[in-house]
PDB file of C-alpha atoms and ligand atoms in Angstrom:
ATOM      1  CA  MET A   1     105.937  93.761 122.959  1.00 91.00           C
ATOM      2  CA  GLN A   2     108.613  96.255 123.263  1.00 91.00           C
ATOM      3  CA  ILE A   3     108.106  99.583 124.777  1.00 96.00           C
ATOM      4  CA  LYS A   4     109.594 102.057 122.365  1.00 96.00           C
ATOM      5  CA  SER A   5     108.344 105.343 123.869  1.00 97.00           C
ATOM      6  CA  SER A   6     107.197 106.259 127.305  1.00 97.00           C
ATOM      7  CA  GLU A   7     106.420 109.733 128.497  1.00 96.00           C
ATOM      8  CA  PHE A   8     105.035 111.143 131.782  1.00 94.00           C
ATOM      9  CA  LEU A   9     101.795 112.973 131.198  1.00 96.00           C
ATOM     10  CA  ILE A  10     100.151 114.166 134.174  1.00 94.00           C
ATOM     11  CA  SER A  11      99.575 113.728 137.853  1.00 94.00           C
ATOM     12  CA  SER A  12      95.905 113.907 139.145  1.00 95.00           C
ATOM     13  CA  SER A  13      94.084 114.009 142.520  1.00 92.00           C
ATOM     14  CA  SER A  14      90.883 112.498 141.041  1.00 94.00           C
ATOM     15  CA  TYR A  15      90.122 110.276 138.263  1.00 95.00           C
ATOM     16  CA  LYS A  16      87.824 113.097 136.860  1.00 96.00           C
ATOM     17  CA  LYS A  17      91.037 115.211 136.265  1.00 96.00           C
ATOM     18  CA  CYS A  18      92.845 112.094 134.408  1.00 97.00           C
ATOM     19  CA  PRO A  19      93.585 112.131 130.660  1.00 98.00           C
ATOM     20  CA  LYS A  20      90.563 111.687 128.502  1.00 97.00           C
ATOM     21  CA  PRO A  21      89.741 108.022 128.572  1.00 97.00           C
ATOM     22  CA  ASP A  22      90.268 107.171 125.110  1.00 96.00           C
ATOM     23  CA  LYS A  23      93.101 104.635 125.230  1.00 98.00           C
ATOM     24  CA  ALA A  24      93.446 101.405 127.210  1.00 98.00           C
ATOM     25  CA  GLU A  25      94.837 101.912 130.687  1.00 98.00           C
ATOM     26  CA  PHE A  26      96.719  99.399 133.023  1.00 98.00           C
ATOM     27  CA  ALA A  27      97.211 100.602 136.544  1.00 98.00           C
ATOM     28  CA  PHE A  28      99.824  99.517 138.952  1.00 97.00           C
ATOM     29  CA  ILE A  29      98.916  99.275 142.670  1.00 96.00           C
ATOM     30  CA  GLY A  30     100.037  97.694 145.851  1.00 94.00           C
ATOM     31  CA  ARG A  31     101.382  98.361 149.252  1.00 91.00           C
ATOM     32  CA  SER A  32     103.648 101.367 149.806  1.00 86.00           C
ATOM     33  CA  ASN A  33     107.357 100.453 149.073  1.00 89.00           C
ATOM     34  CA  VAL A  34     106.184  97.109 147.348  1.00 94.00           C
ATOM     35  CA  GLY A  35     108.096  98.465 144.197  1.00 94.00           C
ATOM     36  CA  LYS A  36     105.709  99.804 141.724  1.00 93.00           C
ATOM     37  CA  SER A  37     107.581 102.579 140.424  1.00 89.00           C
ATOM     38  CA  SER A  38     110.585 100.429 140.110  1.00 94.00           C
ATOM     39  CA  LEU A  39     108.760  98.077 138.160  1.00 97.00           C
ATOM     40  CA  ILE A  40     107.294 100.730 135.875  1.00 96.00           C
ATOM     41  CA  ASN A  41     110.816 101.988 135.314  1.00 95.00           C
ATOM     42  CA  MET A  42     112.039  98.288 134.632  1.00 97.00           C
ATOM     43  CA  LEU A  43     109.296  97.820 132.067  1.00 97.00           C
ATOM     44  CA  THR A  44     110.028 101.028 130.236  1.00 96.00           C
ATOM     45  CA  ASN A  45     113.759 100.851 130.397  1.00 95.00           C
ATOM     46  CA  ARG A  46     113.836 104.023 132.026  1.00 94.00           C
ATOM     47  CA  LYS A  47     115.927 104.872 135.163  1.00 91.00           C
ATOM     48  CA  LYS A  48     113.641 107.853 136.505  1.00 90.00           C
ATOM     49  CA  LEU A  49     110.399 107.894 134.749  1.00 92.00           C
ATOM     50  CA  ALA A  50     108.414 106.962 137.727  1.00 87.00           C
ATOM     51  CA  LYS A  51     110.019 108.334 141.060  1.00 81.00           C
ATOM     52  CA  ILE A  52     111.584 105.838 143.471  1.00 74.00           C
ATOM     53  CA  SER A  53     112.353 106.392 147.182  1.00 68.00           C
ATOM     54  CA  SER A  54     113.178 104.116 150.049  1.00 70.00           C
ATOM     55  CA  THR A  55     110.647 106.209 151.919  1.00 70.00           C
ATOM     56  CA  PRO A  56     107.315 104.848 151.734  1.00 63.00           C
ATOM     57  CA  GLY A  57     104.469 107.242 150.502  1.00 63.00           C
ATOM     58  CA  LYS A  58     106.593 108.581 147.557  1.00 62.00           C
ATOM     59  CA  THR A  59     103.605 108.279 144.969  1.00 67.00           C
ATOM     60  CA  GLN A  60     100.747 110.228 146.225  1.00 80.00           C
ATOM     61  CA  LEU A  61      98.679 110.891 142.980  1.00 90.00           C
ATOM     62  CA  ILE A  62      97.353 109.375 140.082  1.00 94.00           C
ATOM     63  CA  ASN A  63     100.257 109.367 137.644  1.00 94.00           C
ATOM     64  CA  HIS A  64      99.581 108.885 134.010  1.00 96.00           C
ATOM     65  CA  PHE A  65     102.248 107.736 131.359  1.00 96.00           C
ATOM     66  CA  LEU A  66     101.761 107.585 127.809  1.00 98.00           C
ATOM     67  CA  ILE A  67     103.263 104.249 126.243  1.00 98.00           C
ATOM     68  CA  ASN A  68     104.172 103.812 122.594  1.00 97.00           C
ATOM     69  CA  THR A  69     101.594 106.511 122.076  1.00 97.00           C
ATOM     70  CA  LYS A  70      99.061 103.792 122.166  1.00 97.00           C
ATOM     71  CA  TRP A  71      98.165 102.997 126.009  1.00 98.00           C
ATOM     72  CA  TYR A  72      98.226 104.560 129.374  1.00 98.00           C
ATOM     73  CA  LEU A  73     100.285 103.213 132.289  1.00 98.00           C
ATOM     74  CA  VAL A  74      99.172 104.306 135.698  1.00 96.00           C
ATOM     75  CA  ASP A  75     101.472 104.448 138.823  1.00 94.00           C
ATOM     76  CA  LEU A  76      99.022 104.645 141.937  1.00 92.00           C
ATOM     77  CA  PRO A  77      99.913 105.841 145.350  1.00 86.00           C
ATOM     78  CA  GLY A  78     100.518 102.726 147.601  1.00 83.00           C
ATOM     79  CA  TYR A  79      98.149 101.445 150.437  1.00 83.00           C
ATOM     80  CA  GLY A  80      99.111 100.499 153.918  1.00 77.00           C
ATOM     81  CA  TRP A  81     101.565 103.288 154.434  1.00 71.00           C
ATOM     82  CA  ALA A  82     102.172 103.077 158.267  1.00 67.00           C
ATOM     83  CA  LYS A  83     102.780 106.724 159.013  1.00 73.00           C
ATOM     84  CA  ALA A  84      99.889 108.142 157.112  1.00 76.00           C
ATOM     85  CA  SER A  85      97.209 109.921 159.232  1.00 83.00           C
ATOM     86  CA  LYS A  86      93.510 108.963 159.210  1.00 86.00           C
ATOM     87  CA  THR A  87      92.644 111.879 157.046  1.00 88.00           C
ATOM     88  CA  GLU A  88      95.252 111.000 154.651  1.00 84.00           C
ATOM     89  CA  LYS A  89      94.274 107.337 154.465  1.00 85.00           C
ATOM     90  CA  LEU A  90      90.635 108.260 153.875  1.00 87.00           C
ATOM     91  CA  LYS A  91      91.721 110.630 151.049  1.00 87.00           C
ATOM     92  CA  TRP A  92      93.741 107.775 149.403  1.00 87.00           C
ATOM     93  CA  GLU A  93      90.667 105.374 149.639  1.00 88.00           C
ATOM     94  CA  ASN A  94      88.320 107.901 148.201  1.00 91.00           C
ATOM     95  CA  MET A  95      90.785 108.768 145.485  1.00 93.00           C
ATOM     96  CA  ILE A  96      91.716 105.165 144.714  1.00 93.00           C
ATOM     97  CA  ARG A  97      87.876 103.883 144.964  1.00 94.00           C
ATOM     98  CA  GLY A  98      86.976 106.663 142.752  1.00 96.00           C
ATOM     99  CA  TYR A  99      89.515 105.926 140.055  1.00 97.00           C
ATOM    100  CA  ILE A 100      89.060 102.154 140.205  1.00 97.00           C
ATOM    101  CA  LEU A 101      85.313 102.468 139.874  1.00 97.00           C
ATOM    102  CA  GLY A 102      84.976 105.216 137.661  1.00 97.00           C
ATOM    103  CA  ARG A 103      87.902 105.154 135.089  1.00 98.00           C
ATOM    104  CA  GLU A 104      85.926 103.657 132.303  1.00 96.00           C
ATOM    105  CA  ASN A 105      89.195 103.028 129.922  1.00 97.00           C
ATOM    106  CA  LEU A 106      90.882 100.767 132.831  1.00 98.00           C
ATOM    107  CA  VAL A 107      91.218  97.534 131.279  1.00 97.00           C
ATOM    108  CA  SER A 108      93.434  95.627 134.043  1.00 98.00           C
ATOM    109  CA  MET A 109      95.296  96.294 137.117  1.00 98.00           C
ATOM    110  CA  PHE A 110      98.586  94.806 138.482  1.00 98.00           C
ATOM    111  CA  VAL A 111      98.476  94.419 142.062  1.00 98.00           C
ATOM    112  CA  LEU A 112     101.870  94.064 143.432  1.00 98.00           C
ATOM    113  CA  VAL A 113     102.822  91.970 146.476  1.00 97.00           C
ATOM    114  CA  ASP A 114     106.194  91.471 148.037  1.00 97.00           C
ATOM    115  CA  SER A 115     107.234  87.976 147.355  1.00 97.00           C
ATOM    116  CA  ARG A 116     109.238  87.905 150.749  1.00 97.00           C
ATOM    117  CA  HIS A 117     105.880  88.177 152.893  1.00 95.00           C
ATOM    118  CA  GLU A 118     103.132  85.756 153.676  1.00 94.00           C
ATOM    119  CA  PRO A 119      99.832  86.905 152.439  1.00 95.00           C
ATOM    120  CA  GLN A 120      98.856  89.958 154.052  1.00 94.00           C
ATOM    121  CA  LYS A 121      95.337  91.104 155.125  1.00 93.00           C
ATOM    122  CA  ILE A 122      95.537  94.518 153.529  1.00 92.00           C
ATOM    123  CA  ASP A 123      96.408  93.084 150.204  1.00 95.00           C
ATOM    124  CA  THR A 124      93.994  90.004 150.093  1.00 94.00           C
ATOM    125  CA  GLU A 125      91.310  92.380 151.304  1.00 93.00           C
ATOM    126  CA  PHE A 126      92.086  94.591 148.246  1.00 94.00           C
ATOM    127  CA  ILE A 127      92.278  91.695 145.719  1.00 95.00           C
ATOM    128  CA  ASP A 128      88.717  90.679 147.216  1.00 94.00           C
ATOM    129  CA  PHE A 129      87.457  94.242 146.652  1.00 94.00           C
ATOM    130  CA  LEU A 130      88.639  94.034 142.887  1.00 96.00           C
ATOM    131  CA  GLY A 131      86.977  90.674 142.793  1.00 94.00           C
ATOM    132  CA  GLU A 132      83.823  91.974 144.163  1.00 94.00           C
ATOM    133  CA  LYS A 133      83.677  94.901 141.712  1.00 96.00           C
ATOM    134  CA  GLY A 134      84.527  92.631 138.826  1.00 96.00           C
ATOM    135  CA  ILE A 135      87.877  94.576 138.059  1.00 97.00           C
ATOM    136  CA  PRO A 136      90.285  92.528 136.084  1.00 97.00           C
ATOM    137  CA  PHE A 137      93.762  92.129 137.535  1.00 98.00           C
ATOM    138  CA  VAL A 138      97.098  90.082 137.656  1.00 98.00           C
ATOM    139  CA  ILE A 139      99.088  89.561 141.082  1.00 98.00           C
ATOM    140  CA  VAL A 140     102.550  90.533 140.449  1.00 98.00           C
ATOM    141  CA  PHE A 141     105.009  89.194 143.012  1.00 98.00           C
ATOM    142  CA  THR A 142     107.971  91.676 143.452  1.00 98.00           C
ATOM    143  CA  LYS A 143     111.674  91.689 144.572  1.00 98.00           C
ATOM    144  CA  ALA A 144     112.153  88.101 143.655  1.00 98.00           C
ATOM    145  CA  ASP A 145     115.940  88.731 143.618  1.00 98.00           C
ATOM    146  CA  LYS A 146     115.897  89.034 147.391  1.00 98.00           C
ATOM    147  CA  LEU A 147     114.673  85.258 148.018  1.00 97.00           C
ATOM    148  CA  SER A 148     115.938  82.054 146.936  1.00 96.00           C
ATOM    149  CA  LYS A 149     113.774  80.445 143.847  1.00 95.00           C
ATOM    150  CA  ASN A 150     112.512  77.683 146.305  1.00 96.00           C
ATOM    151  CA  LYS A 151     111.487  80.512 148.773  1.00 96.00           C
ATOM    152  CA  VAL A 152     109.652  82.291 145.826  1.00 96.00           C
ATOM    153  CA  SER A 153     107.756  79.381 144.999  1.00 96.00           C
ATOM    154  CA  ALA A 154     106.737  78.861 148.429  1.00 96.00           C
ATOM    155  CA  SER A 155     105.657  82.433 148.857  1.00 96.00           C
ATOM    156  CA  ILE A 156     103.428  81.850 145.730  1.00 96.00           C
ATOM    157  CA  ALA A 157     102.013  78.600 146.918  1.00 97.00           C
ATOM    158  CA  ALA A 158     101.126  80.305 150.204  1.00 96.00           C
ATOM    159  CA  TYR A 159      99.411  82.914 148.140  1.00 95.00           C
ATOM    160  CA  LYS A 160      97.331  80.487 145.985  1.00 96.00           C
ATOM    161  CA  LYS A 161      96.429  78.472 149.359  1.00 96.00           C
ATOM    162  CA  LYS A 162      94.965  81.519 150.839  1.00 95.00           C
ATOM    163  CA  LEU A 163      93.198  83.034 147.826  1.00 95.00           C
ATOM    164  CA  LYS A 164      91.527  79.558 147.164  1.00 94.00           C
ATOM    165  CA  SER A 165      89.545  80.090 150.413  1.00 91.00           C
ATOM    166  CA  THR A 166      87.550  83.051 148.497  1.00 88.00           C
ATOM    167  CA  TRP A 167      88.288  82.420 144.824  1.00 90.00           C
ATOM    168  CA  GLU A 168      87.012  79.677 142.534  1.00 90.00           C
ATOM    169  CA  ASP A 169      89.503  80.404 139.539  1.00 92.00           C
ATOM    170  CA  LEU A 170      92.789  81.904 140.668  1.00 94.00           C
ATOM    171  CA  PRO A 171      94.011  85.155 139.197  1.00 95.00           C
ATOM    172  CA  GLN A 172      96.968  85.178 137.080  1.00 96.00           C
ATOM    173  CA  MET A 173     100.148  85.536 138.770  1.00 97.00           C
ATOM    174  CA  ILE A 174     103.640  86.770 137.650  1.00 98.00           C
ATOM    175  CA  THR A 175     107.019  86.806 139.596  1.00 98.00           C
ATOM    176  CA  THR A 176     109.301  89.791 138.889  1.00 98.00           C
ATOM    177  CA  SER A 177     112.407  91.716 139.908  1.00 98.00           C
ATOM    178  CA  SER A 178     113.225  95.009 139.005  1.00 98.00           C
ATOM    179  CA  SER A 179     116.865  94.509 139.698  1.00 97.00           C
ATOM    180  CA  THR A 180     117.226  91.394 137.634  1.00 98.00           C
ATOM    181  CA  ARG A 181     114.666  92.244 135.176  1.00 98.00           C
ATOM    182  CA  LEU A 182     112.885  88.886 135.771  1.00 98.00           C
ATOM    183  CA  GLY A 183     109.158  89.016 134.682  1.00 98.00           C
ATOM    184  CA  LYS A 184     109.470  92.038 132.247  1.00 98.00           C
ATOM    185  CA  GLU A 185     108.291  89.698 129.224  1.00 98.00           C
ATOM    186  CA  ASP A 186     105.555  88.241 131.047  1.00 98.00           C
ATOM    187  CA  VAL A 187     104.145  91.597 132.089  1.00 98.00           C
ATOM    188  CA  LEU A 188     104.406  93.099 128.604  1.00 98.00           C
ATOM    189  CA  ASN A 189     103.116  89.875 126.845  1.00 98.00           C
ATOM    190  CA  PHE A 190     100.131  90.035 129.223  1.00 98.00           C
ATOM    191  CA  ILE A 191      99.555  93.764 127.908  1.00 98.00           C
ATOM    192  CA  ASP A 192     100.038  93.166 124.426  1.00 97.00           C
ATOM    193  CA  GLN A 193      97.482  90.303 124.597  1.00 97.00           C
ATOM    194  CA  THR A 194      95.200  92.351 126.605  1.00 97.00           C
ATOM    195  CA  LEU A 195      95.372  95.230 124.204  1.00 97.00           C
ATOM    196  CA  ARG A 196      94.352  92.959 121.155  1.00 96.00           C
ATOM    197  CA  GLU A 197      91.155  92.175 123.108  1.00 95.00           C
ATOM    198  CA  VAL A 198      89.897  95.818 124.064  1.00 92.00           C
ATOM    199  CA  PRO A 199      88.166  98.320 121.580  1.00 85.00           C
ATOM    200  CA  PHE A 200      90.768 101.175 121.925  1.00 83.00           C
TER     201      PHE A 200
HETATM  202  P1  LIG B   1     105.559 104.213 147.086  1.00 84.16           P
HETATM  203  O1  LIG B   1     105.527 104.969 145.763  1.00 84.16           O
HETATM  204  O2  LIG B   1     105.997 104.807 148.091  1.00 84.16           O
HETATM  205  O3  LIG B   1     104.142 103.550 147.227  1.00 84.16           O
HETATM  206  O4  LIG B   1     106.382 103.087 146.731  1.00 84.16           O
HETATM  207  P2  LIG B   1     106.757 102.052 145.372  1.00 84.16           P
HETATM  208  O5  LIG B   1     105.709 100.794 145.554  1.00 84.16           O
HETATM  209  O6  LIG B   1     106.428 102.908 144.205  1.00 84.16           O
HETATM  210  O7  LIG B   1     108.172 101.399 145.537  1.00 84.16           O
HETATM  211  P3  LIG B   1     109.530 101.846 145.024  1.00 84.16           P
HETATM  212  O8  LIG B   1     109.583 101.524 143.486  1.00 84.16           O
HETATM  213  O9  LIG B   1     109.765 103.438 145.234  1.00 84.16           O
HETATM  214  O10 LIG B   1     110.601 100.911 145.731  1.00 84.16           O
HETATM  215  C1  LIG B   1     110.668 100.887 147.077  1.00 84.16           C
HETATM  216  C2  LIG B   1     112.105 100.441 147.406  1.00 84.16           C
HETATM  217  O11 LIG B   1     112.392  99.059 147.044  1.00 84.16           O
HETATM  218  C3  LIG B   1     113.319 101.180 146.782  1.00 84.16           C
HETATM  219  O12 LIG B   1     114.418 101.445 147.584  1.00 84.16           O
HETATM  220  C4  LIG B   1     113.726 100.162 145.577  1.00 84.16           C
HETATM  221  O13 LIG B   1     114.939 100.346 145.201  1.00 84.16           O
HETATM  222  C5  LIG B   1     113.553  98.729 146.338  1.00 84.16           C
HETATM  223  N1  LIG B   1     113.203  97.965 145.180  1.00 84.16           N
HETATM  224  C6  LIG B   1     111.875  98.013 144.332  1.00 84.16           C
HETATM  225  N2  LIG B   1     111.809  96.864 143.366  1.00 84.16           N
HETATM  226  C7  LIG B   1     112.992  96.136 143.964  1.00 84.16           C
HETATM  227  C8  LIG B   1     113.420  94.877 143.252  1.00 84.16           C
HETATM  228  O14 LIG B   1     112.826  94.035 142.450  1.00 84.16           O
HETATM  229  N3  LIG B   1     114.436  94.376 143.815  1.00 84.16           N
HETATM  230  C9  LIG B   1     115.026  95.077 144.946  1.00 84.16           C
HETATM  231  N4  LIG B   1     116.118  94.305 145.547  1.00 84.16           N
HETATM  232  N5  LIG B   1     114.598  96.214 145.623  1.00 84.16           N
HETATM  233  C10 LIG B   1     113.676  96.819 144.829  1.00 84.16           C
HETATM  234 MG1  LIG B   2     105.928 104.577 143.785  1.00 84.16          MG
END
C-alpha cells in the first residue's frame, strides 16, 4: 500500500470526542520518546505531520489523521514519561484506557518499543493488558539504525523470550527505523492486509 494522502483531523482529550467511528483505525502507542511521531511521518512521507520533539511528552492528546481518505491513523501520547506528575499520569491512564476499551473502530494497535533496550516492565505490562482485553496489536521495534543488525536480532530474541513466559502465541513483530525507512513496507502491508479483513 502507498500512502497517497494524509491529513491531520483533530486532537481529542477523550475517545468520546474523537471522529465518528465509521472508518478502520490503527493507533500507535509506546513509551514517551520511543519514536511514534517519527514513525508516523516516515510512513506517510511527511516531515511534520506528527509533531516530533527530543523532549518526552510532546504528544499529549489523541491525534487523528485521515489516510487515503479511507482509514484513521492515531498518534497517542506516550507512557512512562518520568517527569509527569501523579495527576498527569492518572489523566493519561484514564484517557488511554478509555480510548482502547471504548473505541469501537480500533482494529489494531502498534506498540512501539526501543530496539536498544531490554524488555521494560512498563511495556510488557501494557502488552499484557492488551492481551487480557483481547485488543489486537503488533510490536514495532524502533530506532534500529542505532544498533548493529546482530544487536537488533538479540533485542528481539530477548523480547520473545520474555513474552513467552506469559504468551502462548507470540504477537507479530516488525523492526523499523524512521531514519533509514526500514520496516515501512512491513507496517503498511500489515495495515493493507488488515483493512481487507474488516467491515469498514
Ligand atoms: P512523545 O510524543 O513525546 O511520546 O514521543 P514520540 O514517541 O512521538 O517520539 P518522537 O517521534 O517525537 O521521537 C523522539 C526522538 O527520537 C526524536 O529526537 C527523534 O528524532 C528520535 N527518533 C525517532 N525515531 C528515530 C529513529 O528511527 N532513528 C533515530 N536515530 N532517531 C529517532
Ligand atoms: Mg509523539
